[in-house]
Short mmCIF file of N, CA and C in Angstrom, two decimals:
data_model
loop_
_atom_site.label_atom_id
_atom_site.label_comp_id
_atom_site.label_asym_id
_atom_site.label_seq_id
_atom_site.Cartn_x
_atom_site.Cartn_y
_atom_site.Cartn_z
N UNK I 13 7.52 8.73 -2.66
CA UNK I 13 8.28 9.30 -3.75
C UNK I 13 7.67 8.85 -5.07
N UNK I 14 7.53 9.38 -6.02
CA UNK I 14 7.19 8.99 -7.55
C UNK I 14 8.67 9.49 -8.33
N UNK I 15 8.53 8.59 -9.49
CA UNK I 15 10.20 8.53 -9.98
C UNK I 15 9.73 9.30 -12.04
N UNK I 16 10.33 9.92 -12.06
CA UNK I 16 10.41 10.55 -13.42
C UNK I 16 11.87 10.52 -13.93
N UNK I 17 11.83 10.90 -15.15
CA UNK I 17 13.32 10.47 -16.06
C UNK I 17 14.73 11.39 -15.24
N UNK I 18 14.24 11.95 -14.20
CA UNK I 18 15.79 12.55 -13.81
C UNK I 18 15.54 11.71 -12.50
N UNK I 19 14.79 11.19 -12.08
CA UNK I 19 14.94 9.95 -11.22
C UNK I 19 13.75 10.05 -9.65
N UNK I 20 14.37 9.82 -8.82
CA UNK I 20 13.67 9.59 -7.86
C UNK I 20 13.17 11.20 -6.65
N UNK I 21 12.00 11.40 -6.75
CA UNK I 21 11.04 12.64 -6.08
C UNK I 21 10.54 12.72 -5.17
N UNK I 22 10.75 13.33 -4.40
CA UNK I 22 9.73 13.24 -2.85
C UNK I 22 7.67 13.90 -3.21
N UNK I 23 7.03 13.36 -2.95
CA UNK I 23 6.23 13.84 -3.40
C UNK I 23 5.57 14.84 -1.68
N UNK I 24 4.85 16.02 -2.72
CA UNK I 24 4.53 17.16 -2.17
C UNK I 24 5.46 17.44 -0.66
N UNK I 25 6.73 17.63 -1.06
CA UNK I 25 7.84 17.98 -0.36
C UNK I 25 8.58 17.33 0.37
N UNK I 26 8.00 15.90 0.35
CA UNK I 26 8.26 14.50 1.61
C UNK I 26 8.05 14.81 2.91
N UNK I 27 8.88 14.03 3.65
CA UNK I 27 8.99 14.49 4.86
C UNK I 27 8.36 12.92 5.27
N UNK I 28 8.60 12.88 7.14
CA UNK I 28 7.94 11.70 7.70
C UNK I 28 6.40 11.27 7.38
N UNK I 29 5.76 9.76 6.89
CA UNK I 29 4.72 9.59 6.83
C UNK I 29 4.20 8.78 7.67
N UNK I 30 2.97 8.42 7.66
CA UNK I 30 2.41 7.30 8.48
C UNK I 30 1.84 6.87 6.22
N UNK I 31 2.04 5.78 6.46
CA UNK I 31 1.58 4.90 5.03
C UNK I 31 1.04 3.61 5.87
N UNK I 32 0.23 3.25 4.67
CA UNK I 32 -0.46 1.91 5.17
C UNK I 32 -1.14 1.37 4.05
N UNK I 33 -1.69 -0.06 3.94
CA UNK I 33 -2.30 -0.64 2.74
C UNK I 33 -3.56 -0.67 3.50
N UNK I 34 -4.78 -0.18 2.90
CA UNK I 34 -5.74 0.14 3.19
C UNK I 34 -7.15 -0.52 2.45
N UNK I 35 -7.39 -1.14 3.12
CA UNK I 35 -9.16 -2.20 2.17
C UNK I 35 -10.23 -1.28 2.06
N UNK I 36 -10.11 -0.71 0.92
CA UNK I 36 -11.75 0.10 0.54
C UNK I 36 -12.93 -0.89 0.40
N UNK I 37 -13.70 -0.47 1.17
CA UNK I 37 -15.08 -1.19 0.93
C UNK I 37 -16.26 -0.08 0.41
N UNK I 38 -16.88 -0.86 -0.70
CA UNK I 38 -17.76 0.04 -1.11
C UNK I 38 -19.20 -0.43 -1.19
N UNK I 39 -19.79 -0.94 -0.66
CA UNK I 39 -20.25 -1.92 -0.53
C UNK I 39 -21.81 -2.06 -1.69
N UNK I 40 -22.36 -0.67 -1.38
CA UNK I 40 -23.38 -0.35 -2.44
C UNK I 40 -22.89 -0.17 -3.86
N UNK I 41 -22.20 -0.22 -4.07
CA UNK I 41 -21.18 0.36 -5.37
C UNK I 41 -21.05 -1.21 -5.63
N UNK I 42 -20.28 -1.79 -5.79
CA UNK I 42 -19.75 -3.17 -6.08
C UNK I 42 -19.76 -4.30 -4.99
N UNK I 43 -19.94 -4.37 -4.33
CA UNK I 43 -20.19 -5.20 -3.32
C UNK I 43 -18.71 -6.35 -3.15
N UNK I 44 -17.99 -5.32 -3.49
CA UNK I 44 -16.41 -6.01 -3.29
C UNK I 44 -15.51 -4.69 -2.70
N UNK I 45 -14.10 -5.49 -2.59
CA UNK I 45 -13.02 -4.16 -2.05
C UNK I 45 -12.24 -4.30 -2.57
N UNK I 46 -11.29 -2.81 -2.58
CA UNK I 46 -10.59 -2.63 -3.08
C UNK I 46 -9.31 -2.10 -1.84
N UNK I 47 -8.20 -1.87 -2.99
CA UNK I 47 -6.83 -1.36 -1.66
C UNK I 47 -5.98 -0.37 -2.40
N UNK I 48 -5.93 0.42 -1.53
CA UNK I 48 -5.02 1.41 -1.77
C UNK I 48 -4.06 1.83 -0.50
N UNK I 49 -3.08 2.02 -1.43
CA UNK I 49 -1.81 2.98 -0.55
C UNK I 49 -1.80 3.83 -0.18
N UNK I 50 -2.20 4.25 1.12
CA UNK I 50 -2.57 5.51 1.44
C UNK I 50 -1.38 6.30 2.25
N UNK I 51 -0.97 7.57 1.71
CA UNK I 51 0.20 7.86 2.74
C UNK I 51 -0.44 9.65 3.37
N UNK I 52 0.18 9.52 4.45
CA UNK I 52 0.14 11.11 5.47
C UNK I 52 1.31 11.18 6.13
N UNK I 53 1.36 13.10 5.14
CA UNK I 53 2.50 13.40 6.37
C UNK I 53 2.46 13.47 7.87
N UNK I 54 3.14 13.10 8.52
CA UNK I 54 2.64 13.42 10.39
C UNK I 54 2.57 15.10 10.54
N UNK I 55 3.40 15.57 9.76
CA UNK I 55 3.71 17.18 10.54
C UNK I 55 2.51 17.74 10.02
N UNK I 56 1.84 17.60 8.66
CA UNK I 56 0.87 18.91 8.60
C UNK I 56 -0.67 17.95 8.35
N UNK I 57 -0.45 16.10 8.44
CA UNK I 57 -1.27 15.39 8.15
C UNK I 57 -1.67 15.77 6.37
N UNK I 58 -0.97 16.00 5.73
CA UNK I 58 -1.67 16.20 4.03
C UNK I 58 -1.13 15.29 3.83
N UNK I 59 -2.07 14.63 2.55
CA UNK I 59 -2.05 12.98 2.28
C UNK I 59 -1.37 13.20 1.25
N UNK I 60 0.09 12.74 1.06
CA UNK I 60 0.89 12.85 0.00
C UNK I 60 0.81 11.72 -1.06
N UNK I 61 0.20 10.56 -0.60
CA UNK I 61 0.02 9.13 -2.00
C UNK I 61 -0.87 8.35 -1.25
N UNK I 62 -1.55 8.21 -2.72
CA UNK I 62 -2.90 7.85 -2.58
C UNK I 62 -2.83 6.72 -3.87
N UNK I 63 -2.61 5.58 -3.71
CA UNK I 63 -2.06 4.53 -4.79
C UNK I 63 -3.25 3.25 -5.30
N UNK I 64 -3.99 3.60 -5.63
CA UNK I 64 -5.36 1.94 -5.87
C UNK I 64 -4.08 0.85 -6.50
N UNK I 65 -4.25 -0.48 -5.83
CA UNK I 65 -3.43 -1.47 -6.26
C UNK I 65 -4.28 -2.30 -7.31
N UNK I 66 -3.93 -2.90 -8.50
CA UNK I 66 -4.07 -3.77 -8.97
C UNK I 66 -3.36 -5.01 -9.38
N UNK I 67 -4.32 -5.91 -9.51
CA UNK I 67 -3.40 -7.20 -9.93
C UNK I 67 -2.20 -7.57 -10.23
N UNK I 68 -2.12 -6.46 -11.43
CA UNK I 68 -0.78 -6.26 -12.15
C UNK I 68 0.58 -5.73 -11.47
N UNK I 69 0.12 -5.11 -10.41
CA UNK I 69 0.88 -4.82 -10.24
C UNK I 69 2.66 -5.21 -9.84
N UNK I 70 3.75 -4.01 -10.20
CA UNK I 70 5.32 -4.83 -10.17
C UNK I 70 5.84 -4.34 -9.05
N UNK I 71 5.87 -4.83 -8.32
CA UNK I 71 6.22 -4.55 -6.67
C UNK I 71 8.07 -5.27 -6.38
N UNK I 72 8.79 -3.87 -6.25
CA UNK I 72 10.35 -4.69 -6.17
C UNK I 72 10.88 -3.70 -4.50
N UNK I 73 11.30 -4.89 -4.02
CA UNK I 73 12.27 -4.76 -2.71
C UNK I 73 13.63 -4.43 -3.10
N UNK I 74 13.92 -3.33 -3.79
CA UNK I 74 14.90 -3.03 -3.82
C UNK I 74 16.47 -2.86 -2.95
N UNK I 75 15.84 -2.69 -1.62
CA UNK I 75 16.81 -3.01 -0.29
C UNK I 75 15.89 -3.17 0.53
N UNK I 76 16.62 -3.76 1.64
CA UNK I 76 15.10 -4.12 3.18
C UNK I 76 15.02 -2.83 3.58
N UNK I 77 15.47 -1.53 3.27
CA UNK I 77 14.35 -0.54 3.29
C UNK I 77 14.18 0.76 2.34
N UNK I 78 13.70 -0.33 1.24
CA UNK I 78 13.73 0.68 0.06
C UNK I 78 13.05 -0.28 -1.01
N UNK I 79 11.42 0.02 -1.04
CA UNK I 79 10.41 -0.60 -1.95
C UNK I 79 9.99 0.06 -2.60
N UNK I 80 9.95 -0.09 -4.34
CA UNK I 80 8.75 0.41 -5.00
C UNK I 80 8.18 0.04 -5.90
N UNK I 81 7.58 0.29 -6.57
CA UNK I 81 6.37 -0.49 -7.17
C UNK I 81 5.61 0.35 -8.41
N UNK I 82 4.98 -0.02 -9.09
CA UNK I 82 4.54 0.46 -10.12
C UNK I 82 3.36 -0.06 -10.98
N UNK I 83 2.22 1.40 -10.98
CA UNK I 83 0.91 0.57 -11.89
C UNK I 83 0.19 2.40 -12.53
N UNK I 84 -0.23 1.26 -13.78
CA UNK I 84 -0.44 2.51 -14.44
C UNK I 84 0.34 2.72 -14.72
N UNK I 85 1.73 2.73 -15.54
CA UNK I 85 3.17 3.14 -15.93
C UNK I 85 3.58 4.62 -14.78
N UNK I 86 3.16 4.88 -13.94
CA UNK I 86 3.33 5.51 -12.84
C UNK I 86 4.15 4.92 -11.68
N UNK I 87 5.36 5.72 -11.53
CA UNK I 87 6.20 4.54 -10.06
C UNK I 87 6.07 5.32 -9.25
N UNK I 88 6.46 4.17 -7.90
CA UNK I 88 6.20 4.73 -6.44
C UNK I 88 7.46 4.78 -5.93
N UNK I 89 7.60 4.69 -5.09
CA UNK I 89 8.58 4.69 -3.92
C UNK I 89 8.94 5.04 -2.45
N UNK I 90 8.99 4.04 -1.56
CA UNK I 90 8.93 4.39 -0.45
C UNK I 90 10.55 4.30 0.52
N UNK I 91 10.90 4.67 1.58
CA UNK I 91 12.07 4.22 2.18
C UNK I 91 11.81 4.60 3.52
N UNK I 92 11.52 3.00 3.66
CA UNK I 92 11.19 2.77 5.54
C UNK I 92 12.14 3.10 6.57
N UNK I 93 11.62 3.60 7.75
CA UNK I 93 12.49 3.14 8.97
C UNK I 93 13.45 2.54 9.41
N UNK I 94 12.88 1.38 9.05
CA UNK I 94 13.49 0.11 9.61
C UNK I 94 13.13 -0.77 8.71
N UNK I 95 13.90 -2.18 8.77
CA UNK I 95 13.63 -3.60 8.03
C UNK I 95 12.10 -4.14 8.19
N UNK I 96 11.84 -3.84 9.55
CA UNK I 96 10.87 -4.78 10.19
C UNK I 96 9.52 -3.58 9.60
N UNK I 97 9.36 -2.80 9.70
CA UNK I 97 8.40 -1.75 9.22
C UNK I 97 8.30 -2.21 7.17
N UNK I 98 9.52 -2.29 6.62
CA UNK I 98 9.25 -2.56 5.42
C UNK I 98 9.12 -4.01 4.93
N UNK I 99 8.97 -4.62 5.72
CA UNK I 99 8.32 -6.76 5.70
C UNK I 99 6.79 -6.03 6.29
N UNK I 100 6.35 -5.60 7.11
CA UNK I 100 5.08 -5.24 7.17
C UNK I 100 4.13 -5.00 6.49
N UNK I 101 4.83 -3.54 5.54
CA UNK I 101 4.26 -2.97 4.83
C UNK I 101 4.25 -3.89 3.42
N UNK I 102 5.26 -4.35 3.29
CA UNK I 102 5.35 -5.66 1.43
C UNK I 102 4.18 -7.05 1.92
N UNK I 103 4.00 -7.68 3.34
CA UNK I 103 2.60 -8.34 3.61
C UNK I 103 1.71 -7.73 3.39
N UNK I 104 1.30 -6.69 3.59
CA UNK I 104 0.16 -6.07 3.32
C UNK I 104 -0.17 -5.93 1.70
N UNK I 105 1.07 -5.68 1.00
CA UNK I 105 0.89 -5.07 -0.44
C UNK I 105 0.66 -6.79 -0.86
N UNK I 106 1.30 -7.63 -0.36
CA UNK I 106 1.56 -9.35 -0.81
C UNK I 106 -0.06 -9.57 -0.66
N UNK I 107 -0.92 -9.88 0.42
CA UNK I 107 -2.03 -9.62 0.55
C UNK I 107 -3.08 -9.18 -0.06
N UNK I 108 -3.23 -7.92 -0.30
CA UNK I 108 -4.17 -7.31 -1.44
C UNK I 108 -4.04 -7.90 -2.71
N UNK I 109 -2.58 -8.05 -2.79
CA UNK I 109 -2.50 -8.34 -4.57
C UNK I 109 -3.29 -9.75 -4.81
N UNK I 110 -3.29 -10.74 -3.86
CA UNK I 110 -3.26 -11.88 -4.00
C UNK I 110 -5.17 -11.98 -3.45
N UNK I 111 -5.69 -10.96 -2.76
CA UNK I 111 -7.05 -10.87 -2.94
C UNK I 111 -7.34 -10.31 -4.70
N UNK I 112 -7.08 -9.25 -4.55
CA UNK I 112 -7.21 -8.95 -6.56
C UNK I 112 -7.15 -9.78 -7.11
N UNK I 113 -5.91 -10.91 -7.12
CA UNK I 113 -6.00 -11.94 -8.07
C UNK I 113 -6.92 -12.65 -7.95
N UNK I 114 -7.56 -13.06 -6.87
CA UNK I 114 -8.53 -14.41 -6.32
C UNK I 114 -10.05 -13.83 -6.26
N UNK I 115 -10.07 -12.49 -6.59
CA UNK I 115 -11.49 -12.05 -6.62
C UNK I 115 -11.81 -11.85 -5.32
N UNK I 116 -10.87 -12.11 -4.21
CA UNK I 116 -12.25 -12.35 -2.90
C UNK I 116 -12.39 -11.00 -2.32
N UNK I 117 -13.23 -10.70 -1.17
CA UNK I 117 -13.97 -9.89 -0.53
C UNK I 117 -13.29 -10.25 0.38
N UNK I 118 -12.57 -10.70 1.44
CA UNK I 118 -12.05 -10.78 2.05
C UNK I 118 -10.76 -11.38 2.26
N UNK I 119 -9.80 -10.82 3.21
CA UNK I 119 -8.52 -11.45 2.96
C UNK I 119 -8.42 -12.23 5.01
N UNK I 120 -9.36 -12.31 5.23
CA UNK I 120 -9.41 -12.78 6.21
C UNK I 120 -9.00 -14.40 6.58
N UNK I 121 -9.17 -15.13 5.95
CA UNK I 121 -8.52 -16.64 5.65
C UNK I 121 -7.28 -16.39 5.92
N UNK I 122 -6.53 -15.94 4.97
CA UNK I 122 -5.32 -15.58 4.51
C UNK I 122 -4.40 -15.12 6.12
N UNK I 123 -5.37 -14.06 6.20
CA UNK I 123 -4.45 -13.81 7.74
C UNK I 123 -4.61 -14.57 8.54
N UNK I 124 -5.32 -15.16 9.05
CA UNK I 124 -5.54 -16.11 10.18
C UNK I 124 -4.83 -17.43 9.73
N UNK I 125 -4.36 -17.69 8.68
CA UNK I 125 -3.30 -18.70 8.57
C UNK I 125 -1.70 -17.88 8.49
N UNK I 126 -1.22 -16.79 8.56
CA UNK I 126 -0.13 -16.35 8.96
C UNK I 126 0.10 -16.49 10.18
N UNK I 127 1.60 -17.15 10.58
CA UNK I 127 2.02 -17.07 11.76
C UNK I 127 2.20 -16.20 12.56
N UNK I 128 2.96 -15.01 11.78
CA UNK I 128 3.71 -14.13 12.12
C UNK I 128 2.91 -12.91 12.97
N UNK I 129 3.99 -12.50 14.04
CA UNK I 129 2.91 -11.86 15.20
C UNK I 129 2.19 -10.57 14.69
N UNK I 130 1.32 -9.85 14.59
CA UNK I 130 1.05 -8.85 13.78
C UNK I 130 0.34 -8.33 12.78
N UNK I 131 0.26 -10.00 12.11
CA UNK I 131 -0.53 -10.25 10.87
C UNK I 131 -2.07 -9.98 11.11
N UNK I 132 -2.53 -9.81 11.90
CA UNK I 132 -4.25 -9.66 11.80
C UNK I 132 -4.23 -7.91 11.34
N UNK I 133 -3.32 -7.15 11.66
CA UNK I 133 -3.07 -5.84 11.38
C UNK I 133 -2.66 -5.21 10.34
N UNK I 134 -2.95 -6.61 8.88
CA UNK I 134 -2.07 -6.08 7.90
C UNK I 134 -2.83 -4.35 6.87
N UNK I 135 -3.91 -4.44 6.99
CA UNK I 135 -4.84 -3.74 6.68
C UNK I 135 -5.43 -2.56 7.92
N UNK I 136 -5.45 -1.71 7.05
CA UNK I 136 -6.03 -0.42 7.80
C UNK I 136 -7.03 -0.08 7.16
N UNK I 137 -8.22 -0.08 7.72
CA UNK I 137 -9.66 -0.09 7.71
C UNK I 137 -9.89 1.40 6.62
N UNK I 138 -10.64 1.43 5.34
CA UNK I 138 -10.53 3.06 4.93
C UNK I 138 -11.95 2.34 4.27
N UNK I 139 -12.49 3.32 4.96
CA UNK I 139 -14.36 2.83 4.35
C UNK I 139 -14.90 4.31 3.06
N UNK I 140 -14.77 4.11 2.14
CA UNK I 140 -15.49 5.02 1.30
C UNK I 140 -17.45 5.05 1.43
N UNK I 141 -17.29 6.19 2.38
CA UNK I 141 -19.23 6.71 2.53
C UNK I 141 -19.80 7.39 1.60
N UNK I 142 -20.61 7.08 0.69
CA UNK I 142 -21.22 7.70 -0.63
C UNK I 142 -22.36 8.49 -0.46
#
């Protein structure tokens, strides 16, 4: 969803997605990565949000299933499944942000010191080929 002054929008008609926080690697380009929010509808697969995260970004849990967030004075909005689907998806966004902040190339440390079962999966692989 993206939110404008009469409020909250389904973008390009909504409907069920598969979303995920996604590590761009570019490797000839900058020799670092980047992350974006990548969302698809299941029914016709058209990619309805396509979000690059930065540092700055203001990320609010508004209910355990109802997150959104905002960069670029542009807001998002998502509303999960379930509880456990939207703690997934806020590790993943927790993650990236906290690579952005730290500069690194990898967030691999990071996961392998999470307990929690699942965590090596916080990232979905999206390789930009130039």
């Amino acid at each position: 969803m993206t939110r404008d002054d009469s409020g909250w929008l389904p973008q390009d008609g909504g409907g069920l997605s598969r979303v995920g926080v996604c590590k761009v690697t570019q490797p000839e380009v900058t020799g670092r990565s980047d992350f974006l929010i990548r969302g698809e509808r299941l029914r016709d697969k058209l990619v309805v949000l396509e979000c690059f995260l930065k540092k700055d970004l203001v990320y609010t849990k508004a209910t355990p299933t109802f997150h959104h967030w905002m960069v670029d004075n542009r807001k998002f909005g998502l509303t999960f499944q379930s509880p456990a689907d939207a703690r997934a998806f806020d590790r993943g966004v927790r993650k990236a942000v906290e690579d952005l902040t730290e500069g690194s190339t990898t967030s691999s440390s990071t996961i392998q010191n999470e307990v929690e079962v699942g965590d090596d999966d916080v990232f979905t692989p999206f390789v930009t080929i130039l």
